[in-house]
Amino acid sequence: SMLLGYYFVGYGRILGPYIRDYNKTVSADVYIEDVDFYRMEGLDEINNVNMLWNMSSLKSFTSIIPSSTFELYDMLDIERTVNSAPDMDRYALRALTRVKYIMVPEDMKEEKRKRALDDLAIYEYMDTRGGYDIYKTEYALPMGFAYDTYVTKEQLKGIGACDKLMVRSVVLTDEQSEKYADILKPLDENMIKVTTIDQFKLDAQARIDAGVSQFSVNRNGFTAISSYESDELVVFSVPYDSGWSAYIGGESAEIEKVNGGLMAIRVPAGIAEISFVYRTPGGTLGVIMTIVGGVLIAAYILYFRLIGRKRVNAYVHLYDQDQVSSVKAHGSYISQLTNQIYECPEKGTAKLPESEVSLAWPDVEEGFMDLEKHDFSKRKAKPRTSHITEDDEAYRVLEELDRKKKDDIN
């Protein structure tokens, strides 16, 4: 299984009944000459196909996502379990998150293909490569863009799907609407429920014109350049998370959670260099604790294995410890040992005359044995018919108890 996992993760291949189709998908030459960052989506394809093609995508099959993604999907009335797969008619959401290209397999059933492309009304055929028809939209918003109007969450109640509205106006809380009242104005209420495709195209073009430039992704986050005539609230189609930090010209900037789960910052007029850096919450503390833990473990091993050289008592948990009666496994263990000792009270190999046999159970032993079930005070000696052997758990326990008693005396 380890070799199969390495082969699958390292080479994007899998063994099984669909190996031919799978490997055909992995090996497909679907490279797109586009220097700008974009997202794509494969129709009627395996989950996470974008990873095999080294592309970014809105669609994903993973449970490790920011909680803000669920908030966004809840606002858009989209069900999100372990898979992000919005319905085909959500072209506005795809434009909002810069899904610029759609990959359609050439062998996709015609009826299914037509239905999907009718729903994805803003995408047009561009080219065919590697067994896929590539569709492109001119209405994919930049990764960062500014708004001039806003709506509040309260205004969205009862509207349902609001992805087209998000292309027109930013969704803010009441507190945020007051905070940014100097640069944003409320959307005309008559426009809130206008959802025609023509209006969407006008709104999308306005956001494109107000977009940032030179957006690029790096190993710690992303950067962008803006050039606005006045201060703007710029939204990035990246899920909000507490691990993000934003900087403008090297100075820290406050990040707002808007549109149900995306990030936004206030950008000043003029040319501004924007950068977002992600650090895993608790990651630094986790590294420190790991190092400290490693040092403590090393010190423990060094002392007890190399310096202390004292034999660890295998049954130390039996000595002078409060018994946990609620743990059934522990009670069963003690009961079994007690019963074994009770049935074979004379440990050792010598067979003594009955008159010389005396039973004495040390206090330390009584501390762990089940004396409610077995009354050793009334136990009388009897001729040996069996004895506890060295292979018995009880023998090893009694041996340890004897050793400890002698150590205590010494």
mmCIF file of C-alpha atoms in Angstrom:
data_model
loop_
_atom_site.group_PDB
_atom_site.id
_atom_site.type_symbol
_atom_site.label_atom_id
_atom_site.label_comp_id
_atom_site.label_asym_id
_atom_site.label_seq_id
_atom_site.Cartn_x
_atom_site.Cartn_y
_atom_site.Cartn_z
ATOM 1 C CA SER A 1 0.000 0.000 0.000
ATOM 2 C CA MET A 2 2.916 2.360 0.697
ATOM 3 C CA LEU A 3 4.388 1.715 -2.749
ATOM 4 C CA LEU A 4 1.008 2.252 -4.381
ATOM 5 C CA GLY A 5 0.539 5.495 -2.461
ATOM 6 C CA TYR A 6 3.974 6.729 -3.497
ATOM 7 C CA TYR A 7 3.282 5.849 -7.118
ATOM 8 C CA PHE A 8 -0.104 7.558 -7.062
ATOM 9 C CA VAL A 9 1.003 10.738 -5.291
ATOM 10 C CA GLY A 10 4.378 11.017 -7.004
ATOM 11 C CA TYR A 11 3.345 10.218 -10.541
ATOM 12 C CA GLY A 12 -0.377 10.841 -10.606
ATOM 13 C CA ARG A 13 -1.149 7.282 -11.660
ATOM 14 C CA ILE A 14 -3.389 4.623 -10.172
ATOM 15 C CA LEU A 15 -3.716 0.895 -10.686
ATOM 16 C CA GLY A 16 -7.147 -0.543 -11.234
ATOM 17 C CA PRO A 17 -9.893 -1.216 -13.768
ATOM 18 C CA TYR A 18 -9.829 2.404 -15.043
ATOM 19 C CA ILE A 19 -6.071 2.720 -15.434
ATOM 20 C CA ARG A 20 -6.293 3.496 -19.157
ATOM 21 C CA ASP A 21 -8.802 6.331 -18.774
ATOM 22 C CA TYR A 22 -7.058 7.651 -15.679
ATOM 23 C CA ASN A 23 -3.613 7.714 -17.219
ATOM 24 C CA LYS A 24 -5.053 9.344 -20.325
ATOM 25 C CA THR A 25 -6.376 12.161 -18.150
ATOM 26 C CA VAL A 26 -3.090 12.525 -16.267
ATOM 27 C CA SER A 27 -1.034 12.638 -19.440
ATOM 28 C CA ALA A 28 -3.336 15.035 -21.313
ATOM 29 C CA ASP A 29 -1.500 18.041 -22.747
ATOM 30 C CA VAL A 30 -3.818 20.871 -21.752
ATOM 31 C CA TYR A 31 -1.226 23.579 -21.173
ATOM 32 C CA ILE A 32 -2.662 27.093 -21.576
ATOM 33 C CA GLU A 33 -0.469 30.029 -22.549
ATOM 34 C CA ASP A 34 -1.737 32.483 -19.965
ATOM 35 C CA VAL A 35 0.773 34.415 -17.863
ATOM 36 C CA ASP A 36 -1.880 35.669 -15.426
ATOM 37 C CA PHE A 37 -3.073 33.624 -12.474
ATOM 38 C CA TYR A 38 -6.348 31.817 -13.186
ATOM 39 C CA ARG A 39 -8.500 28.947 -12.009
ATOM 40 C CA MET A 40 -9.968 26.179 -14.156
ATOM 41 C CA GLU A 41 -12.572 23.455 -13.891
ATOM 42 C CA GLY A 42 -12.892 20.057 -15.543
ATOM 43 C CA LEU A 43 -16.394 18.957 -16.468
ATOM 44 C CA ASP A 44 -17.389 15.314 -16.028
ATOM 45 C CA GLU A 45 -13.901 14.612 -14.693
ATOM 46 C CA ILE A 46 -12.295 12.923 -11.699
ATOM 47 C CA ASN A 47 -12.053 14.928 -8.490
ATOM 48 C CA ASN A 48 -9.013 17.182 -8.098
ATOM 49 C CA VAL A 49 -7.977 16.737 -11.727
ATOM 50 C CA ASN A 50 -6.486 20.245 -11.536
ATOM 51 C CA MET A 51 -3.781 18.907 -9.184
ATOM 52 C CA LEU A 52 -2.711 16.404 -11.811
ATOM 53 C CA TRP A 53 -2.448 19.240 -14.339
ATOM 54 C CA ASN A 54 -0.741 21.617 -11.885
ATOM 55 C CA MET A 55 -3.583 24.142 -12.110
ATOM 56 C CA SER A 56 -5.722 25.969 -9.551
ATOM 57 C CA SER A 57 -9.437 25.289 -9.371
ATOM 58 C CA LEU A 58 -12.627 26.255 -7.567
ATOM 59 C CA LYS A 59 -13.767 22.634 -7.634
ATOM 60 C CA SER A 60 -12.039 20.417 -5.076
ATOM 61 C CA PHE A 61 -12.543 17.220 -3.121
ATOM 62 C CA THR A 62 -10.996 17.828 0.292
ATOM 63 C CA SER A 63 -12.088 18.250 3.893
ATOM 64 C CA ILE A 64 -9.209 20.587 4.788
ATOM 65 C CA ILE A 65 -10.618 24.002 3.947
ATOM 66 C CA PRO A 66 -11.045 27.288 5.859
ATOM 67 C CA SER A 67 -14.286 27.614 7.784
ATOM 68 C CA SER A 68 -14.980 30.809 5.828
ATOM 69 C CA THR A 69 -15.559 28.685 2.723
ATOM 70 C CA PHE A 70 -18.566 27.121 4.421
ATOM 71 C CA GLU A 71 -19.819 30.586 5.365
ATOM 72 C CA LEU A 72 -19.552 31.713 1.752
ATOM 73 C CA TYR A 73 -21.356 28.635 0.463
ATOM 74 C CA ASP A 74 -24.078 29.034 3.073
ATOM 75 C CA MET A 75 -24.630 32.607 1.926
ATOM 76 C CA LEU A 76 -24.806 31.440 -1.687
ATOM 77 C CA ASP A 77 -27.196 28.620 -0.756
ATOM 78 C CA ILE A 78 -24.765 25.973 -2.043
ATOM 79 C CA GLU A 79 -24.388 22.628 -0.309
ATOM 80 C CA ARG A 80 -20.782 21.870 0.544
ATOM 81 C CA THR A 81 -19.877 18.514 2.115
ATOM 82 C CA VAL A 82 -16.409 17.169 1.405
ATOM 83 C CA ASN A 83 -16.604 18.324 -2.209
ATOM 84 C CA SER A 84 -16.726 21.810 -3.714
ATOM 85 C CA ALA A 85 -18.808 21.327 -6.850
ATOM 86 C CA PRO A 86 -21.225 24.217 -7.513
ATOM 87 C CA ASP A 87 -24.032 23.616 -9.999
ATOM 88 C CA MET A 88 -23.297 24.476 -13.602
ATOM 89 C CA ASP A 89 -25.642 27.471 -13.609
ATOM 90 C CA ARG A 90 -23.438 29.242 -11.043
ATOM 91 C CA TYR A 91 -21.404 31.027 -13.712
ATOM 92 C CA ALA A 92 -21.376 34.214 -11.593
ATOM 93 C CA LEU A 93 -19.594 32.409 -8.734
ATOM 94 C CA ARG A 94 -17.061 31.055 -11.215
ATOM 95 C CA ALA A 95 -16.452 34.535 -12.600
ATOM 96 C CA LEU A 96 -16.186 35.950 -9.063
ATOM 97 C CA THR A 97 -13.472 33.409 -8.207
ATOM 98 C CA ARG A 98 -11.674 33.729 -11.570
ATOM 99 C CA VAL A 99 -12.534 30.364 -13.079
ATOM 100 C CA LYS A 100 -11.357 31.473 -16.499
ATOM 101 C CA TYR A 101 -11.226 28.127 -18.290
ATOM 102 C CA ILE A 102 -13.498 25.094 -18.503
ATOM 103 C CA MET A 103 -12.119 21.740 -19.759
ATOM 104 C CA VAL A 104 -14.698 19.534 -21.470
ATOM 105 C CA PRO A 105 -13.711 15.968 -22.507
ATOM 106 C CA GLU A 106 -14.219 15.351 -26.207
ATOM 107 C CA ASP A 107 -15.973 12.060 -25.444
ATOM 108 C CA MET A 108 -18.454 13.635 -22.997
ATOM 109 C CA LYS A 109 -22.021 12.652 -23.841
ATOM 110 C CA GLU A 110 -23.528 15.212 -26.187
ATOM 111 C CA GLU A 111 -26.715 15.784 -24.219
ATOM 112 C CA LYS A 112 -24.818 16.278 -20.968
ATOM 113 C CA ARG A 113 -22.308 18.550 -22.677
ATOM 114 C CA LYS A 114 -25.000 20.754 -24.199
ATOM 115 C CA ARG A 115 -26.870 21.076 -20.906
ATOM 116 C CA ALA A 116 -23.690 22.061 -19.033
ATOM 117 C CA LEU A 117 -22.566 24.602 -21.629
ATOM 118 C CA ASP A 118 -26.032 26.150 -21.768
ATOM 119 C CA ASP A 119 -25.824 26.701 -18.017
ATOM 120 C CA LEU A 120 -22.274 28.050 -18.291
ATOM 121 C CA ALA A 121 -23.564 30.797 -20.560
ATOM 122 C CA ILE A 122 -20.514 33.090 -20.344
ATOM 123 C CA TYR A 123 -17.988 30.533 -21.622
ATOM 124 C CA GLU A 124 -17.060 30.243 -25.302
ATOM 125 C CA TYR A 125 -15.034 27.631 -27.196
ATOM 126 C CA MET A 126 -11.324 28.474 -27.464
ATOM 127 C CA ASP A 127 -9.343 25.396 -28.541
ATOM 128 C CA THR A 128 -9.013 21.591 -28.360
ATOM 129 C CA ARG A 129 -5.956 20.079 -26.701
ATOM 130 C CA GLY A 130 -5.084 16.668 -25.300
ATOM 131 C CA GLY A 131 -8.580 15.296 -25.844
ATOM 132 C CA TYR A 132 -10.312 18.284 -24.194
ATOM 133 C CA ASP A 133 -12.308 21.176 -25.603
ATOM 134 C CA ILE A 134 -11.229 24.322 -23.770
ATOM 135 C CA TYR A 135 -13.807 27.029 -23.104
ATOM 136 C CA LYS A 136 -12.869 30.517 -21.947
ATOM 137 C CA THR A 137 -14.745 33.472 -20.479
ATOM 138 C CA GLU A 138 -13.902 37.155 -20.818
ATOM 139 C CA TYR A 139 -15.835 37.888 -17.630
ATOM 140 C CA ALA A 140 -13.559 36.210 -15.099
ATOM 141 C CA LEU A 141 -12.821 38.846 -12.467
ATOM 142 C CA PRO A 142 -9.222 39.609 -11.424
ATOM 143 C CA MET A 143 -8.040 37.976 -8.198
ATOM 144 C CA GLY A 144 -8.349 41.386 -6.557
ATOM 145 C CA PHE A 145 -10.922 44.049 -7.432
ATOM 146 C CA ALA A 146 -12.584 47.126 -5.959
ATOM 147 C CA TYR A 147 -16.257 47.941 -5.400
ATOM 148 C CA ASP A 148 -18.085 51.256 -5.344
ATOM 149 C CA THR A 149 -21.325 50.022 -3.693
ATOM 150 C CA TYR A 150 -22.305 47.680 -0.897
ATOM 151 C CA VAL A 151 -25.244 45.688 0.465
ATOM 152 C CA THR A 152 -25.625 44.365 3.998
ATOM 153 C CA LYS A 153 -26.220 40.818 5.103
ATOM 154 C CA GLU A 154 -29.643 41.839 6.349
ATOM 155 C CA GLN A 155 -30.627 42.898 2.814
ATOM 156 C CA LEU A 156 -29.788 39.422 1.490
ATOM 157 C CA LYS A 157 -32.358 37.630 3.605
ATOM 158 C CA GLY A 158 -34.888 35.875 1.405
ATOM 159 C CA ILE A 159 -32.949 36.496 -1.799
ATOM 160 C CA GLY A 160 -31.361 33.004 -2.022
ATOM 161 C CA ALA A 161 -28.503 32.752 -4.520
ATOM 162 C CA CYS A 162 -26.606 36.035 -4.451
ATOM 163 C CA ASP A 163 -23.420 35.346 -6.430
ATOM 164 C CA LYS A 164 -24.546 37.697 -9.221
ATOM 165 C CA LEU A 165 -25.161 40.391 -6.625
ATOM 166 C CA MET A 166 -21.631 39.870 -5.250
ATOM 167 C CA VAL A 167 -20.262 40.755 -8.681
ATOM 168 C CA ARG A 168 -22.178 44.051 -8.427
ATOM 169 C CA SER A 169 -21.700 45.019 -4.754
ATOM 170 C CA VAL A 170 -19.669 43.880 -1.779
ATOM 171 C CA VAL A 171 -21.578 42.235 1.078
ATOM 172 C CA LEU A 172 -20.765 43.858 4.438
ATOM 173 C CA THR A 173 -21.956 43.710 8.004
ATOM 174 C CA ASP A 174 -23.730 46.750 9.438
ATOM 175 C CA GLU A 175 -20.572 47.674 11.324
ATOM 176 C CA GLN A 176 -18.443 47.430 8.191
ATOM 177 C CA SER A 177 -20.918 49.506 6.177
ATOM 178 C CA GLU A 178 -20.462 52.352 8.678
ATOM 179 C CA LYS A 179 -16.706 51.889 8.762
ATOM 180 C CA TYR A 180 -16.311 52.239 4.988
ATOM 181 C CA ALA A 181 -19.100 54.738 4.352
ATOM 182 C CA ASP A 182 -16.519 57.274 3.120
ATOM 183 C CA ILE A 183 -15.515 55.136 0.144
ATOM 184 C CA LEU A 184 -18.600 52.983 -0.508
ATOM 185 C CA LYS A 185 -22.221 53.905 -1.043
ATOM 186 C CA PRO A 186 -25.259 51.657 -0.561
ATOM 187 C CA LEU A 187 -26.664 49.894 -3.597
ATOM 188 C CA ASP A 188 -30.007 51.114 -4.883
ATOM 189 C CA GLU A 189 -32.574 48.706 -3.410
ATOM 190 C CA ASN A 190 -34.253 48.418 -6.821
ATOM 191 C CA MET A 191 -31.060 46.819 -8.138
ATOM 192 C CA ILE A 192 -30.700 44.140 -5.460
ATOM 193 C CA LYS A 193 -32.911 41.598 -7.209
ATOM 194 C CA VAL A 194 -31.803 42.332 -10.792
ATOM 195 C CA THR A 195 -30.126 39.106 -11.941
ATOM 196 C CA THR A 196 -30.158 39.203 -15.754
ATOM 197 C CA ILE A 197 -27.106 38.006 -17.625
ATOM 198 C CA ASP A 198 -26.774 41.378 -19.364
ATOM 199 C CA GLN A 199 -26.594 43.151 -16.005
ATOM 200 C CA PHE A 200 -24.080 40.547 -14.809
ATOM 201 C CA LYS A 201 -21.823 41.306 -17.788
ATOM 202 C CA LEU A 202 -21.948 45.029 -17.054
ATOM 203 C CA ASP A 203 -21.116 44.406 -13.377
ATOM 204 C CA ALA A 204 -18.301 41.995 -14.241
ATOM 205 C CA GLN A 205 -16.729 44.493 -16.635
ATOM 206 C CA ALA A 206 -16.859 47.170 -13.926
ATOM 207 C CA ARG A 207 -15.019 44.886 -11.500
ATOM 208 C CA ILE A 208 -12.465 43.983 -14.173
ATOM 209 C CA ASP A 209 -11.787 47.660 -14.814
ATOM 210 C CA ALA A 210 -11.291 48.147 -11.055
ATOM 211 C CA GLY A 211 -8.963 45.169 -10.684
ATOM 212 C CA VAL A 212 -5.422 44.962 -9.342
ATOM 213 C CA SER A 213 -2.502 44.099 -11.593
ATOM 214 C CA GLN A 214 0.513 41.804 -11.395
ATOM 215 C CA PHE A 215 -1.149 39.300 -9.053
ATOM 216 C CA SER A 216 1.261 36.480 -8.274
ATOM 217 C CA VAL A 217 1.361 33.555 -5.857
ATOM 218 C CA ASN A 218 4.404 32.608 -3.786
ATOM 219 C CA ARG A 219 5.119 29.940 -1.194
ATOM 220 C CA ASN A 220 3.928 32.139 1.702
ATOM 221 C CA GLY A 221 0.934 33.886 0.105
ATOM 222 C CA PHE A 222 0.448 36.307 -2.765
ATOM 223 C CA THR A 223 1.271 39.828 -3.950
ATOM 224 C CA ALA A 224 -0.384 42.420 -6.187
ATOM 225 C CA ILE A 225 -0.004 45.977 -7.435
ATOM 226 C CA SER A 226 -2.803 48.551 -7.416
ATOM 227 C CA SER A 227 -3.187 52.029 -8.858
ATOM 228 C CA TYR A 228 -6.383 53.820 -7.850
ATOM 229 C CA GLU A 229 -7.328 57.476 -7.981
ATOM 230 C CA SER A 230 -8.838 57.304 -4.499
ATOM 231 C CA ASP A 231 -8.969 54.940 -1.532
ATOM 232 C CA GLU A 232 -10.748 51.683 -2.357
ATOM 233 C CA LEU A 233 -11.942 48.561 -0.563
ATOM 234 C CA VAL A 234 -10.254 45.792 -2.537
ATOM 235 C CA VAL A 235 -11.581 42.235 -2.268
ATOM 236 C CA PHE A 236 -9.485 39.169 -3.041
ATOM 237 C CA SER A 237 -11.183 35.904 -4.006
ATOM 238 C CA VAL A 238 -9.204 34.015 -1.388
ATOM 239 C CA PRO A 239 -10.956 32.487 1.659
ATOM 240 C CA TYR A 240 -10.508 34.398 4.891
ATOM 241 C CA ASP A 241 -8.460 32.758 7.643
ATOM 242 C CA SER A 242 -6.956 34.026 10.876
ATOM 243 C CA GLY A 243 -3.499 32.965 9.671
ATOM 244 C CA TRP A 244 -3.391 35.690 6.993
ATOM 245 C CA SER A 245 -1.553 38.992 7.448
ATOM 246 C CA ALA A 246 -1.747 41.827 4.919
ATOM 247 C CA TYR A 247 0.798 44.542 4.143
ATOM 248 C CA ILE A 248 0.678 47.648 1.943
ATOM 249 C CA GLY A 249 4.085 49.057 1.133
ATOM 250 C CA GLY A 250 5.495 47.053 4.022
ATOM 251 C CA GLU A 251 3.006 48.489 6.522
ATOM 252 C CA SER A 252 0.476 46.197 8.216
ATOM 253 C CA ALA A 253 -3.106 46.462 6.928
ATOM 254 C CA GLU A 254 -6.345 45.313 8.544
ATOM 255 C CA ILE A 255 -8.075 42.377 6.845
ATOM 256 C CA GLU A 256 -11.861 42.337 6.670
ATOM 257 C CA LYS A 257 -14.030 39.269 6.039
ATOM 258 C CA VAL A 258 -16.577 40.251 3.378
ATOM 259 C CA ASN A 259 -18.859 38.528 0.863
ATOM 260 C CA GLY A 260 -19.507 35.835 3.415
ATOM 261 C CA GLY A 261 -15.933 34.558 3.547
ATOM 262 C CA LEU A 262 -13.479 36.429 1.284
ATOM 263 C CA MET A 263 -10.711 38.830 2.303
ATOM 264 C CA ALA A 264 -10.664 42.584 1.756
ATOM 265 C CA ILE A 265 -8.360 45.462 2.699
ATOM 266 C CA ARG A 266 -8.505 49.214 2.344
ATOM 267 C CA VAL A 267 -6.012 50.306 -0.306
ATOM 268 C CA PRO A 268 -4.858 53.929 -0.531
ATOM 269 C CA ALA A 269 -4.831 56.039 -3.690
ATOM 270 C CA GLY A 270 -1.809 55.858 -5.945
ATOM 271 C CA ILE A 271 0.483 52.963 -6.702
ATOM 272 C CA ALA A 272 0.467 50.456 -3.840
ATOM 273 C CA GLU A 273 2.364 47.219 -3.351
ATOM 274 C CA ILE A 274 0.082 44.680 -1.636
ATOM 275 C CA SER A 275 1.235 41.438 -0.048
ATOM 276 C CA PHE A 276 -0.559 38.747 1.918
ATOM 277 C CA VAL A 277 1.433 36.325 4.068
ATOM 278 C CA TYR A 278 0.014 33.154 5.591
ATOM 279 C CA ARG A 279 1.291 31.608 8.799
ATOM 280 C CA THR A 280 -0.440 28.572 10.261
ATOM 281 C CA PRO A 281 -2.157 29.599 13.526
ATOM 282 C CA GLY A 282 -0.220 28.035 16.396
ATOM 283 C CA GLY A 283 2.464 26.808 14.007
ATOM 284 C CA THR A 284 5.352 28.637 15.702
ATOM 285 C CA LEU A 285 4.233 27.472 19.142
ATOM 286 C CA GLY A 286 3.867 23.940 17.780
ATOM 287 C CA VAL A 287 7.466 23.961 16.504
ATOM 288 C CA ILE A 288 8.737 25.262 19.848
ATOM 289 C CA MET A 289 6.779 22.638 21.806
ATOM 290 C CA THR A 290 8.030 19.907 19.476
ATOM 291 C CA ILE A 291 11.641 20.954 20.063
ATOM 292 C CA VAL A 292 11.117 21.174 23.834
ATOM 293 C CA GLY A 293 9.390 17.791 23.848
ATOM 294 C CA GLY A 294 12.227 16.241 21.861
ATOM 295 C CA VAL A 295 14.778 17.618 24.306
ATOM 296 C CA LEU A 296 12.808 16.300 27.299
ATOM 297 C CA ILE A 297 12.444 12.845 25.755
ATOM 298 C CA ALA A 298 16.160 12.764 24.965
ATOM 299 C CA ALA A 299 16.963 13.780 28.553
ATOM 300 C CA TYR A 300 14.602 11.115 29.896
ATOM 301 C CA ILE A 301 16.225 8.381 27.789
ATOM 302 C CA LEU A 302 19.702 9.608 28.663
ATOM 303 C CA TYR A 303 19.014 9.562 32.405
ATOM 304 C CA PHE A 304 17.077 6.327 32.795
ATOM 305 C CA ARG A 305 18.863 4.303 30.130
ATOM 306 C CA LEU A 306 22.418 5.522 30.403
ATOM 307 C CA ILE A 307 22.831 7.270 33.774
ATOM 308 C CA GLY A 308 20.220 5.895 36.159
ATOM 309 C CA ARG A 309 20.658 2.266 35.146
ATOM 310 C CA LYS A 310 17.943 1.393 37.615
ATOM 311 C CA ARG A 311 15.675 -1.414 36.593
ATOM 312 C CA VAL A 312 12.208 -0.115 35.871
ATOM 313 C CA ASN A 313 9.600 -1.869 37.975
ATOM 314 C CA ALA A 314 7.265 -3.586 35.547
ATOM 315 C CA TYR A 315 4.409 -3.555 38.041
ATOM 316 C CA VAL A 316 4.928 -0.163 39.602
ATOM 317 C CA HIS A 317 1.362 0.741 38.762
ATOM 318 C CA LEU A 318 0.241 -1.745 41.458
ATOM 319 C CA TYR A 319 2.052 -0.095 44.354
ATOM 320 C CA ASP A 320 0.335 2.449 46.558
ATOM 321 C CA GLN A 321 -1.862 3.692 43.731
ATOM 322 C CA ASP A 322 -5.524 4.592 43.856
ATOM 323 C CA GLN A 323 -7.458 2.000 41.918
ATOM 324 C CA VAL A 324 -9.728 3.198 39.122
ATOM 325 C CA SER A 325 -12.890 1.233 39.733
ATOM 326 C CA SER A 326 -14.723 2.732 36.768
ATOM 327 C CA VAL A 327 -12.229 1.226 34.302
ATOM 328 C CA LYS A 328 -13.598 -2.256 33.701
ATOM 329 C CA ALA A 329 -10.439 -3.612 32.092
ATOM 330 C CA HIS A 330 -8.389 -2.608 35.130
ATOM 331 C CA GLY A 331 -10.854 -4.237 37.543
ATOM 332 C CA SER A 332 -10.917 -7.414 35.500
ATOM 333 C CA TYR A 333 -7.120 -7.582 35.516
ATOM 334 C CA ILE A 334 -6.912 -7.221 39.312
ATOM 335 C CA SER A 335 -9.703 -9.756 39.836
ATOM 336 C CA GLN A 336 -7.979 -12.364 37.663
ATOM 337 C CA LEU A 337 -4.670 -11.971 39.484
ATOM 338 C CA THR A 338 -6.341 -12.185 42.879
ATOM 339 C CA ASN A 339 -8.229 -15.310 41.908
ATOM 340 C CA GLN A 340 -5.053 -16.932 40.635
ATOM 341 C CA ILE A 341 -3.212 -16.158 43.876
ATOM 342 C CA TYR A 342 -6.170 -17.256 45.962
ATOM 343 C CA GLU A 343 -6.363 -20.658 44.267
ATOM 344 C CA CYS A 344 -2.589 -21.202 44.582
ATOM 345 C CA PRO A 345 -1.626 -19.423 47.810
ATOM 346 C CA GLU A 346 1.675 -21.265 48.330
ATOM 347 C CA LYS A 347 4.104 -19.839 45.834
ATOM 348 C CA GLY A 348 7.500 -21.435 45.467
ATOM 349 C CA THR A 349 8.647 -24.943 44.714
ATOM 350 C CA ALA A 350 8.968 -26.532 48.211
ATOM 351 C CA LYS A 351 6.134 -28.762 49.360
ATOM 352 C CA LEU A 352 5.800 -28.199 53.095
ATOM 353 C CA PRO A 353 3.858 -30.271 55.608
ATOM 354 C CA GLU A 354 0.437 -28.822 56.280
ATOM 355 C CA SER A 355 1.440 -27.961 59.857
ATOM 356 C CA GLU A 356 4.314 -25.779 58.644
ATOM 357 C CA VAL A 357 2.325 -23.912 56.068
ATOM 358 C CA SER A 358 1.276 -20.385 57.000
ATOM 359 C CA LEU A 359 -0.328 -17.820 54.823
ATOM 360 C CA ALA A 360 0.820 -14.218 55.174
ATOM 361 C CA TRP A 361 -0.248 -11.624 52.670
ATOM 362 C CA PRO A 362 1.791 -8.381 52.898
ATOM 363 C CA ASP A 363 -0.125 -5.127 53.200
ATOM 364 C CA VAL A 364 1.226 -3.933 49.874
ATOM 365 C CA GLU A 365 -0.341 -6.947 48.220
ATOM 366 C CA GLU A 366 -3.672 -6.370 49.909
ATOM 367 C CA GLY A 367 -3.576 -2.886 48.462
ATOM 368 C CA PHE A 368 -4.125 -4.127 44.978
ATOM 369 C CA MET A 369 -5.907 -7.482 45.388
ATOM 370 C CA ASP A 370 -9.676 -7.892 45.136
ATOM 371 C CA LEU A 371 -10.375 -8.604 48.818
ATOM 372 C CA GLU A 372 -14.121 -8.071 48.520
ATOM 373 C CA LYS A 373 -14.428 -11.145 46.367
ATOM 374 C CA HIS A 374 -11.682 -13.186 48.050
ATOM 375 C CA ASP A 375 -11.354 -13.150 51.844
ATOM 376 C CA PHE A 376 -7.739 -14.169 52.465
ATOM 377 C CA SER A 377 -8.103 -13.882 56.222
ATOM 378 C CA LYS A 378 -10.281 -16.982 56.226
ATOM 379 C CA ARG A 379 -8.186 -18.861 53.741
ATOM 380 C CA LYS A 380 -6.680 -22.008 55.235
ATOM 381 C CA ALA A 381 -3.675 -23.877 54.046
ATOM 382 C CA LYS A 382 -4.297 -26.944 51.979
ATOM 383 C CA PRO A 383 -2.104 -29.590 50.400
ATOM 384 C CA ARG A 384 -0.586 -28.328 47.176
ATOM 385 C CA THR A 385 -2.379 -29.598 44.106
ATOM 386 C CA SER A 386 -1.138 -26.881 41.818
ATOM 387 C CA HIS A 387 1.162 -23.940 42.015
ATOM 388 C CA ILE A 388 1.798 -20.655 40.306
ATOM 389 C CA THR A 389 4.473 -21.140 37.682
ATOM 390 C CA GLU A 390 6.989 -18.610 36.444
ATOM 391 C CA ASP A 391 4.908 -18.168 33.302
ATOM 392 C CA ASP A 392 1.914 -16.897 35.256
ATOM 393 C CA GLU A 393 1.216 -13.183 35.499
ATOM 394 C CA ALA A 394 0.461 -13.608 39.210
ATOM 395 C CA TYR A 395 3.893 -15.189 39.820
ATOM 396 C CA ARG A 396 5.631 -12.176 38.265
ATOM 397 C CA VAL A 397 3.482 -9.783 40.272
ATOM 398 C CA LEU A 398 4.235 -11.582 43.556
ATOM 399 C CA GLU A 399 7.915 -11.699 42.675
ATOM 400 C CA GLU A 400 7.925 -7.975 42.119
ATOM 401 C CA LEU A 401 6.085 -7.405 45.366
ATOM 402 C CA ASP A 402 8.633 -9.499 47.276
ATOM 403 C CA ARG A 403 11.498 -7.605 45.678
ATOM 404 C CA LYS A 404 9.941 -4.277 46.546
ATOM 405 C CA LYS A 405 9.347 -5.397 50.127
ATOM 406 C CA LYS A 406 12.990 -6.372 50.506
ATOM 407 C CA ASP A 407 14.106 -3.063 48.979
ATOM 408 C CA ASP A 408 11.910 -1.205 51.452
ATOM 409 C CA ILE A 409 13.431 -3.136 54.359
ATOM 410 C CA ASN A 410 16.984 -2.480 53.134
#
